[in-house]
Amino acid sequence: PAPPCPPPPPSSPPMASVISDPHFVGFRGQRYDVMGVAGSIYNLIADEIHDGHTPGEREGDDQGQSIQHAFHKLHLNARFATAYTTGMYMDDATMTMRKFRPQGTWMREIGVVLTTAEDQHVVTASTRPHDFADLCELKPDECFRWGTLAINGIDQAFVGSLTMGAALNITWRNSKSFGRATIATPHHEVEIDFVPPPEQWGVSQLEAGAYPTADDEGDTEDDKGIMTKYSHLNLKLVRVSISERANGIIGCSIRSKTDTDGTEIMRAFDKNGSGILEAPLSAYKVASIEDDQFPSYTEDWDQMRA
């Protein structure tokens, strides 16, 4: 008998997410890990949607003028870093036992770039504490204390919300054990959680001098470097409008992949997304957390990068 046809893509994609070290849930419910290389930046989503028309299509108005239809673009990038997990470990730098050990990677920085025909907004989240300690001493309850959130290049010291134009709303707040930033437009709702190290690791008691030199991921010997090193970011796509041409480590999951029996692949074959990704992992690397040039998917994109 003929192999079964893969199911059609869902009309409204379910929530996708990237959690911890890092575990991905794709738009079709696929589950896969992508370990990557610590210190590298990868594109997670690159997509462009034109309202009611294909990208680049033009048509004439009543006066015969050529007009460009409204569009919105989403680029979502992440910097991977060495991850840590609970477990006894001998720290070679200090020759002391730790209650945590290195294992895999996780996300330390995320960039969200939203582009329309009228403007562009860039939101970046990082586990590194911001530089407003003096201000936070004056208003400790209002200080955003879990990392750095920057909106169009401006770091935010206090919790709050910001509406930009008629379409973009950004909120960031503290909870008891983590911080959360929410980026919402008519097309997308993205949640970024700032997750500190568990209290039982005792990271707050580590001495700054424990790390005498900066490593390849930018860790330094100061207190900010220590907190950065052991914190991470989680990502949830609560609501998203996405096209069949979405690209990136998450974006590619909108398209069904099947094995030799015609069965849809729902779990990757290895720790770098094999079977789900459409190109070698290195093809998804970008130079900047604010990159907005990574291309949408085309039929020959994966072939050119195979």
Coordinates of N, CA, C and O in Angstrom, one line a residue, residues 4 43 54 84 161-162 167 185 197 211 234 249 253 267 275 286:
P4 N 1.2 6.5 4.0 CA 0.2 7.5 4.4 C 0.7 8.9 4.1 O 1.8 9.2 4.2
N43 N 19.6 31.9 14.5 CA 18.2 32.4 14.2 C 17.2 31.4 14.6 O 17.4 30.2 14.2
T54 N 1.3 37.5 -1.5 CA 2.6 36.9 -1.3 C 3.7 38.0 -1.2 O 3.5 39.1 -1.7
Y84 N 24.2 24.7 33.0 CA 24.6 24.1 34.2 C 23.4 23.3 34.8 O 22.3 23.7 34.6
S161 N 5.6 49.0 31.5 CA 5.0 48.7 30.2 C 5.2 49.8 29.3 O 5.3 51.0 29.7
L162 N 5.2 49.5 28.0 CA 5.4 50.5 27.0 C 4.6 50.2 25.7 O 4.7 49.0 25.2
A167 N 0.4 49.3 17.6 CA 0.4 47.9 17.4 C 1.3 47.1 18.3 O 1.2 45.9 18.4
T185 N 2.0 42.0 19.7 CA 1.5 42.8 18.5 C 0.2 42.1 18.1 O -0.2 41.0 18.6
P197 N 19.7 31.2 38.9 CA 20.1 29.9 39.4 C 19.4 29.5 40.6 O 19.0 30.4 41.4
Y211 N 36.7 33.7 39.1 CA 36.9 33.6 37.7 C 37.9 34.7 37.2 O 37.5 35.8 36.9
N234 N 14.2 31.5 29.1 CA 13.2 30.6 28.4 C 12.3 31.4 27.5 O 12.1 32.6 27.7
I249 N 15.5 27.8 13.4 CA 15.5 26.6 14.2 C 14.1 26.2 14.7 O 13.7 25.1 14.8
S253 N 9.9 24.3 11.9 CA 9.0 23.2 12.4 C 7.6 23.4 11.9 O 6.8 22.5 12.1
R267 N 10.2 13.6 16.7 CA 11.3 13.7 17.6 C 12.6 13.7 16.8 O 12.7 12.9 15.9
G275 N 16.5 15.7 11.5 CA 15.2 15.2 11.2 C 14.1 16.3 11.3 O 13.1 16.2 10.6
V286 N 23.9 33.4 12.9 CA 23.9 34.8 12.5 C 24.9 35.6 13.3 O 25.4 35.1 14.3

